[in-house]
mmCIF file of C-alpha atoms in Angstrom:
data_model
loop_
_atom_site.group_PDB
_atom_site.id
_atom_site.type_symbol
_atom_site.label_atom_id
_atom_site.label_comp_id
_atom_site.label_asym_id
_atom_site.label_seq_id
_atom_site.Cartn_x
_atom_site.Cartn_y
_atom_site.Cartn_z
ATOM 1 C CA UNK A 17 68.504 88.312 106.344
ATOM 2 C CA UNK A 18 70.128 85.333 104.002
ATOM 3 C CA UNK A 19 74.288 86.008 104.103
ATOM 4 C CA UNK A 20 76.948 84.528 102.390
ATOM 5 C CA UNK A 21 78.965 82.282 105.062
ATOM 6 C CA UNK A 22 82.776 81.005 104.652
ATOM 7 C CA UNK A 23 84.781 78.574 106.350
ATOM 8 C CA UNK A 24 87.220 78.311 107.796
ATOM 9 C CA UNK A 25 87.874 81.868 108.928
ATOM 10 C CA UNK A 26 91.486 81.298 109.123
ATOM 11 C CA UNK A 27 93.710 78.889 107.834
ATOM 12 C CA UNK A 28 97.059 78.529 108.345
ATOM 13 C CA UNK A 29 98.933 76.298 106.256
ATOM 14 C CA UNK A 30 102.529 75.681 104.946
ATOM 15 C CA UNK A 31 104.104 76.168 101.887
ATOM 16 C CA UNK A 32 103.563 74.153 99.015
ATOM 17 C CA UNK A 33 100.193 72.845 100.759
ATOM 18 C CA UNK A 34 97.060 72.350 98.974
ATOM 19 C CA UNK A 35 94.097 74.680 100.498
ATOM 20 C CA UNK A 36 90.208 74.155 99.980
ATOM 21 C CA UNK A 37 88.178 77.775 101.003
ATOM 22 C CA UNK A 38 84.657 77.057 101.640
ATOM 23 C CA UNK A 39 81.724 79.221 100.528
ATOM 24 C CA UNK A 40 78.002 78.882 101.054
ATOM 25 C CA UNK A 41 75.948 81.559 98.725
ATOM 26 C CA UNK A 42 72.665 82.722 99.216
ATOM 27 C CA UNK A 43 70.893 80.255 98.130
ATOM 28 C CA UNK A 44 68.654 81.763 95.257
ATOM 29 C CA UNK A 45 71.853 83.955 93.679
ATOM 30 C CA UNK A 46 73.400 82.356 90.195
ATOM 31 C CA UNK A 47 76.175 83.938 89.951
ATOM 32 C CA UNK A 48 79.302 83.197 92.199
ATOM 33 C CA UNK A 49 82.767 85.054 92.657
ATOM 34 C CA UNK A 50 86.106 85.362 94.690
ATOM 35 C CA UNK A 51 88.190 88.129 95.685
ATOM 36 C CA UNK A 52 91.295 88.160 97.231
ATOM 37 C CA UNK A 53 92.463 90.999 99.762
ATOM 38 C CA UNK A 54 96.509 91.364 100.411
ATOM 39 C CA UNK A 55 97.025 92.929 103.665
ATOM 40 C CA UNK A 56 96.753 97.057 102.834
ATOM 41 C CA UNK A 57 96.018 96.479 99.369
ATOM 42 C CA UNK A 58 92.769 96.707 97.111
ATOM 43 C CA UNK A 59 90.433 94.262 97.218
ATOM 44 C CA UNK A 60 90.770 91.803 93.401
ATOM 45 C CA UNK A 61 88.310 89.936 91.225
ATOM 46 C CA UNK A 62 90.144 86.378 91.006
ATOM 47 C CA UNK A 63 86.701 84.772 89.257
ATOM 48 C CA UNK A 64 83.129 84.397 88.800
ATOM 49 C CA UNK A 65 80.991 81.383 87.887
ATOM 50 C CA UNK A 66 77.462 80.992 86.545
ATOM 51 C CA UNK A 67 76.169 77.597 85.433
ATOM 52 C CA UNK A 68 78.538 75.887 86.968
ATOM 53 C CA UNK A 69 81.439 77.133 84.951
ATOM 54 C CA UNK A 70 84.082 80.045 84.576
ATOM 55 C CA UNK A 71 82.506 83.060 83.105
ATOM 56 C CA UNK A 72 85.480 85.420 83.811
ATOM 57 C CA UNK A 73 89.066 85.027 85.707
ATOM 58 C CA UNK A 74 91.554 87.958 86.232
ATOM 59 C CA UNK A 75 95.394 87.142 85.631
ATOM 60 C CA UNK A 76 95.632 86.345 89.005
ATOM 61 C CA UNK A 77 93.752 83.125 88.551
ATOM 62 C CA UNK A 78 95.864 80.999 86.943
ATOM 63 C CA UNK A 79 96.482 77.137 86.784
ATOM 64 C CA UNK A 80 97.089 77.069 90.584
ATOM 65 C CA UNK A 81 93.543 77.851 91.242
ATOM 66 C CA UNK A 82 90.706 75.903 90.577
ATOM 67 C CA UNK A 83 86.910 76.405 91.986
ATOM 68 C CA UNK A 84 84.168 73.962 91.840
ATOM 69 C CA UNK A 85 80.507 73.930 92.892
ATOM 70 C CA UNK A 86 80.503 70.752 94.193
ATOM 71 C CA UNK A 87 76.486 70.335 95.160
ATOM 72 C CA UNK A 88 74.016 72.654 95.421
ATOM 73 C CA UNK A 89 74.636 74.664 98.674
ATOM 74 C CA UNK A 90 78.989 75.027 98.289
ATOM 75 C CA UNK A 91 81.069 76.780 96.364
ATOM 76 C CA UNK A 92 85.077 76.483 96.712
ATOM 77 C CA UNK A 93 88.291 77.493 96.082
ATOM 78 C CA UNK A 94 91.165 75.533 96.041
ATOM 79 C CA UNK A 95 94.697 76.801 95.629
ATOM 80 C CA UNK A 96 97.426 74.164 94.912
ATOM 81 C CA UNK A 97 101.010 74.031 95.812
ATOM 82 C CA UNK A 98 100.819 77.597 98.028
ATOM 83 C CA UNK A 99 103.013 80.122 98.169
ATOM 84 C CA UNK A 100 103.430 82.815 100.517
ATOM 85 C CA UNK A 101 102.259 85.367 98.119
ATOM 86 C CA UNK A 102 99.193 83.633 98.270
ATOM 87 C CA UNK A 103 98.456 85.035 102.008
ATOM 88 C CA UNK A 104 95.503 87.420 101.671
ATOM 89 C CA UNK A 105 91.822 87.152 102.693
ATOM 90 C CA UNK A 106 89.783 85.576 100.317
ATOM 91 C CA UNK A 107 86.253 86.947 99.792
ATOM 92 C CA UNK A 108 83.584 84.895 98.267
ATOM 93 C CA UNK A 109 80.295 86.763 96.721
ATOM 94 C CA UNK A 110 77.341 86.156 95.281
ATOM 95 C CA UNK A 111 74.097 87.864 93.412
ATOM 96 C CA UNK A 112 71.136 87.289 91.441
ATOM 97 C CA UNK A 113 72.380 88.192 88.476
ATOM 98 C CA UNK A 114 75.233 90.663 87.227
ATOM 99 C CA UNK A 115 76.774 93.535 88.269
ATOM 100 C CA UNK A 116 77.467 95.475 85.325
ATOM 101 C CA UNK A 117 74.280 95.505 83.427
ATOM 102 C CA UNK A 118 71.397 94.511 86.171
ATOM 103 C CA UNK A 119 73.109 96.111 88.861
ATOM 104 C CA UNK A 120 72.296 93.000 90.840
ATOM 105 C CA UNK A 121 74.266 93.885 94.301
ATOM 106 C CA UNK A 122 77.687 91.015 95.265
ATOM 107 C CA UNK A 123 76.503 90.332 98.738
ATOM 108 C CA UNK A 124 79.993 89.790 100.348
ATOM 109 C CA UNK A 125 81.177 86.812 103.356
ATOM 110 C CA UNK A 126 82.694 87.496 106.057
ATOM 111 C CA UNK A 127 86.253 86.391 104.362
ATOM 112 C CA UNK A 128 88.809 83.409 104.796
ATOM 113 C CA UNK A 129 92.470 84.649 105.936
ATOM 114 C CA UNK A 130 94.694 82.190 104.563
ATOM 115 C CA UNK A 131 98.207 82.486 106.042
ATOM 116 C CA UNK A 132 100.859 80.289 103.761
ATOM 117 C CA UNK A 133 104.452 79.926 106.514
ATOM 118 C CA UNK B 18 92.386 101.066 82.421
ATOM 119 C CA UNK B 19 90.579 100.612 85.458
ATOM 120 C CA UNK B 20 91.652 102.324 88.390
ATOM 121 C CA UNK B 21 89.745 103.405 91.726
ATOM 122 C CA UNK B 22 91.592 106.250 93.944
ATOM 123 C CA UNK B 23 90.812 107.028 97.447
ATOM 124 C CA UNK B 24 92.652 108.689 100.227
ATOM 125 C CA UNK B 25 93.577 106.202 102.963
ATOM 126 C CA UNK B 26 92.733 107.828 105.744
ATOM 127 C CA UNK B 27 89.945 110.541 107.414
ATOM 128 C CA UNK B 28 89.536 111.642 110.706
ATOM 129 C CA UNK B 29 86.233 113.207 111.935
ATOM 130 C CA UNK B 30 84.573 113.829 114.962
ATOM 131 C CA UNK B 31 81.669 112.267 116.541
ATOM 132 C CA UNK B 32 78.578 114.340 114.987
ATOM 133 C CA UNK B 33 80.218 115.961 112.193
ATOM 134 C CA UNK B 34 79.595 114.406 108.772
ATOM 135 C CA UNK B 35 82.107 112.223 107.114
ATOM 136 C CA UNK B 36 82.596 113.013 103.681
ATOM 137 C CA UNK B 37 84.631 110.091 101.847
ATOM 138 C CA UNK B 38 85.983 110.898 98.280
ATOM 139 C CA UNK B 39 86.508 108.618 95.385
ATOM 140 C CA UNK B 40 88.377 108.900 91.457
ATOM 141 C CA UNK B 41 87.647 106.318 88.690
ATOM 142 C CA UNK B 42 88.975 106.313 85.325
ATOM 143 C CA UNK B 43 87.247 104.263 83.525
ATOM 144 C CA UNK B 44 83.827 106.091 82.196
ATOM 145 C CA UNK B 45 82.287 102.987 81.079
ATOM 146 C CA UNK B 46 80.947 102.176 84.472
ATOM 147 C CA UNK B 47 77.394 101.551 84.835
ATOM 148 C CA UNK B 48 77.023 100.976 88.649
ATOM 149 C CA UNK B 49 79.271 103.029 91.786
ATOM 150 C CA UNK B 50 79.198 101.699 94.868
ATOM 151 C CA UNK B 51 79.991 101.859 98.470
ATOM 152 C CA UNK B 52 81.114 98.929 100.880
ATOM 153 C CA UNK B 53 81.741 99.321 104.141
ATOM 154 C CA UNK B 54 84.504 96.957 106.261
ATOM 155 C CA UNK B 55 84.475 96.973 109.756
ATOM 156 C CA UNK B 56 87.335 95.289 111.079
ATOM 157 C CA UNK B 57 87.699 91.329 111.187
ATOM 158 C CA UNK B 58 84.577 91.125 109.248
ATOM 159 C CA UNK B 59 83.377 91.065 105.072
ATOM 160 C CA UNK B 60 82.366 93.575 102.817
ATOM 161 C CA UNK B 61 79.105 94.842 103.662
ATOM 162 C CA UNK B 62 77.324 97.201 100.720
ATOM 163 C CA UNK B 63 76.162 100.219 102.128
ATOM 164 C CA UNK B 64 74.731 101.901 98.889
ATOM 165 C CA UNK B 65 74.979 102.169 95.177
ATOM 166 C CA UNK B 66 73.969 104.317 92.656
ATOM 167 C CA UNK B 67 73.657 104.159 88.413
ATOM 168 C CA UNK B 68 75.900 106.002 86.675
ATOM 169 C CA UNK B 69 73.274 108.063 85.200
ATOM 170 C CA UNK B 70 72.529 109.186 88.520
ATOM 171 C CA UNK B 71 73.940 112.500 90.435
ATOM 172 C CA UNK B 72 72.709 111.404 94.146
ATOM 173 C CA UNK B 73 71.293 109.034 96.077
ATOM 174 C CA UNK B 74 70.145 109.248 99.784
ATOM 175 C CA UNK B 75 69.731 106.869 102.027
ATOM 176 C CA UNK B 76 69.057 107.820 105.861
ATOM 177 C CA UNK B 77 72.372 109.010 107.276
ATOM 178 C CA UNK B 78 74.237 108.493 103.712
ATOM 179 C CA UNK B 79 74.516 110.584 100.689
ATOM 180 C CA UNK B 80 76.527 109.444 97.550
ATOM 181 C CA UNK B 81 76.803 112.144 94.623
ATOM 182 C CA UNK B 82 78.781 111.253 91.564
ATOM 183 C CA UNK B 83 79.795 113.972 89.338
ATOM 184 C CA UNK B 84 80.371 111.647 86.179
ATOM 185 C CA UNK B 85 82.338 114.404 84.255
ATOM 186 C CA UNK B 86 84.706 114.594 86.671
ATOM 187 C CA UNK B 87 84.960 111.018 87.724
ATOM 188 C CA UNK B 88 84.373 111.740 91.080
ATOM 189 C CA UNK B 89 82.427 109.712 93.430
ATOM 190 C CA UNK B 90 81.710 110.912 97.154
ATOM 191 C CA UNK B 91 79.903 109.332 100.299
ATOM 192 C CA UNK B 92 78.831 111.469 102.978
ATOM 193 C CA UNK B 93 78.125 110.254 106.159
ATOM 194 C CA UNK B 94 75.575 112.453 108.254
ATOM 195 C CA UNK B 95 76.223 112.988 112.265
ATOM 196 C CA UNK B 96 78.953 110.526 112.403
ATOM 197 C CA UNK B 97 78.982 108.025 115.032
ATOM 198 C CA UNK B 98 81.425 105.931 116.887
ATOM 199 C CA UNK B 99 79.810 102.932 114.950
ATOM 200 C CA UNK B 100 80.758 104.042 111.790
ATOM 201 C CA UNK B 101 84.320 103.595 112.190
ATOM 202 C CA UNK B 102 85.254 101.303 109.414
ATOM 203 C CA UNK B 103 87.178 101.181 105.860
ATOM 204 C CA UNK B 104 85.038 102.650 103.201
ATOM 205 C CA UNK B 105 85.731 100.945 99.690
ATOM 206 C CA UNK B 106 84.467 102.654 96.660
ATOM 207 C CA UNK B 107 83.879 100.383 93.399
ATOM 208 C CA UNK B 108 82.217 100.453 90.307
ATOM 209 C CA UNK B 109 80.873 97.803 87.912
ATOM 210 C CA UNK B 110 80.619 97.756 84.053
ATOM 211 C CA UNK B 111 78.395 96.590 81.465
ATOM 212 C CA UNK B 112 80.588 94.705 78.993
ATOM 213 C CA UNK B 113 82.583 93.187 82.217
ATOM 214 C CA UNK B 114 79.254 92.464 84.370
ATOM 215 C CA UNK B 115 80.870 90.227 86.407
ATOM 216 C CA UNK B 116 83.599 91.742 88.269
ATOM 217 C CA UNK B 117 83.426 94.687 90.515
ATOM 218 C CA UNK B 118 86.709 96.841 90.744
ATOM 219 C CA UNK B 119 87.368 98.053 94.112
ATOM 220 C CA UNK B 120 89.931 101.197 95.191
ATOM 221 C CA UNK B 121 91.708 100.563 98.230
ATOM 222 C CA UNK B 122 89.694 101.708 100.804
ATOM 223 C CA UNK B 123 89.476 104.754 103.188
ATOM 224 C CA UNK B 124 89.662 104.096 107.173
ATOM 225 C CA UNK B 125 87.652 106.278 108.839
ATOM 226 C CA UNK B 126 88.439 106.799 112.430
ATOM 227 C CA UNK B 127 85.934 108.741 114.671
ATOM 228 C CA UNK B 128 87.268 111.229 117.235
ATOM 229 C CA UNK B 129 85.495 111.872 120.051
#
């Protein structure tokens, strides 16, 4: 069965650090997204992208994010300058088409923790 | 606002069903589901249902949503030891299709 894959699954890094989480969606889904998961808190939307651009960010995602889809197989997040409060596990998804309105399921990976020291 | 409730925590016992309970507030939401997190690993969907819906079954897994009360519940049939995991309710919209809002998720621990 296809899966959404991420890498690394942990990454350590210190403060102030630039950090690049890797993604591979399925590969026929459009529509791309990251979560974010602080330890004993809810899972949040930080973004989705279709066509290779934003379609919706959360208040969380603000200039110190930035995703790309750099060819046709990755899709990334990169979080400049970290901060501690950045340590969570990131979540990358991905479906055929949207939640809301085509119930098109988010097939979940397996998660990047990022640990900022 | 959007808001997803769960309790944090249920204890059952191996063969008893599992009954997992969920509160939204926001009635707009087109799509309820179910993810399942077992631990060190990603969000795996278990089930979803429309919100015109009042159950779904699947196997082992009932979901019945009573939409007047904003109540969303997952029932897990003859529990086993394998189904130890945090249960995350969340629910999708149609003018917001892309993000899925997720409660904080209920850790079910099997007794045996």
């Amino acid at each position: 069965e296809p899966e959404v894959t991420q890498t690394p699954s942990h990454q350590v890094t210190q403060m102030g650090q630039e950090v690049i989480l890797r993604c591979v969606p399925i590969s026929n889904h459009l529509y791309f997204y990251w979560y974010r998961q602080i330890l004993g808190q809810k899972v949040e939307f930080l973004v989705s992208f279709y066509n290779n651009e934003i379609s919706e960010k959360s208040e969380i995602f603000d200039d110190q994010f930035s995703v790309e889809r750099p060819d046709g197989s990755n899709f990334t997040l990169k979080i400049r300058s970290t901060k501690l409060e950045d340590s969570a596990m990131y979540f990358c998804a991905s479906s055929e088409g949207l939640a809301g309105s085509a119930g098109d399921t988010q097939y979940f990976g397996p998660g990047t923790r990022l640990t900022v020291l | 606002g959007e808001d997803v409730e769960q309790s944090l925590f249920l204890s059952v016992r191996e063969g008893d069903s599992s009954v997992i309970n969920c509160t939204y507030t926001d009635s707009s939401s087109t799509y309820l589901y179910w993810y399942k997190q077992e631990p060190g690993a990603g969000l795996q969907l278990l089930t979803y249902i429309f919100s015109n819906m009042d159950m779904k079954q699947d196997q082992r897994l009932t979901v019945l949503l009573n939409k007047k009360d904003k109540h969303l519940s997952l029932r897990i049939a003859d529990t086993q030891t394998g189904d130890s995991a945090i249960y995350f309710c969340a629910e999708s919209f149609v003018n917001r299709d892309d993000k899925i809002i997720f409660g904080k998720g209920t850790r079910l621990h099997i007794l045996p």
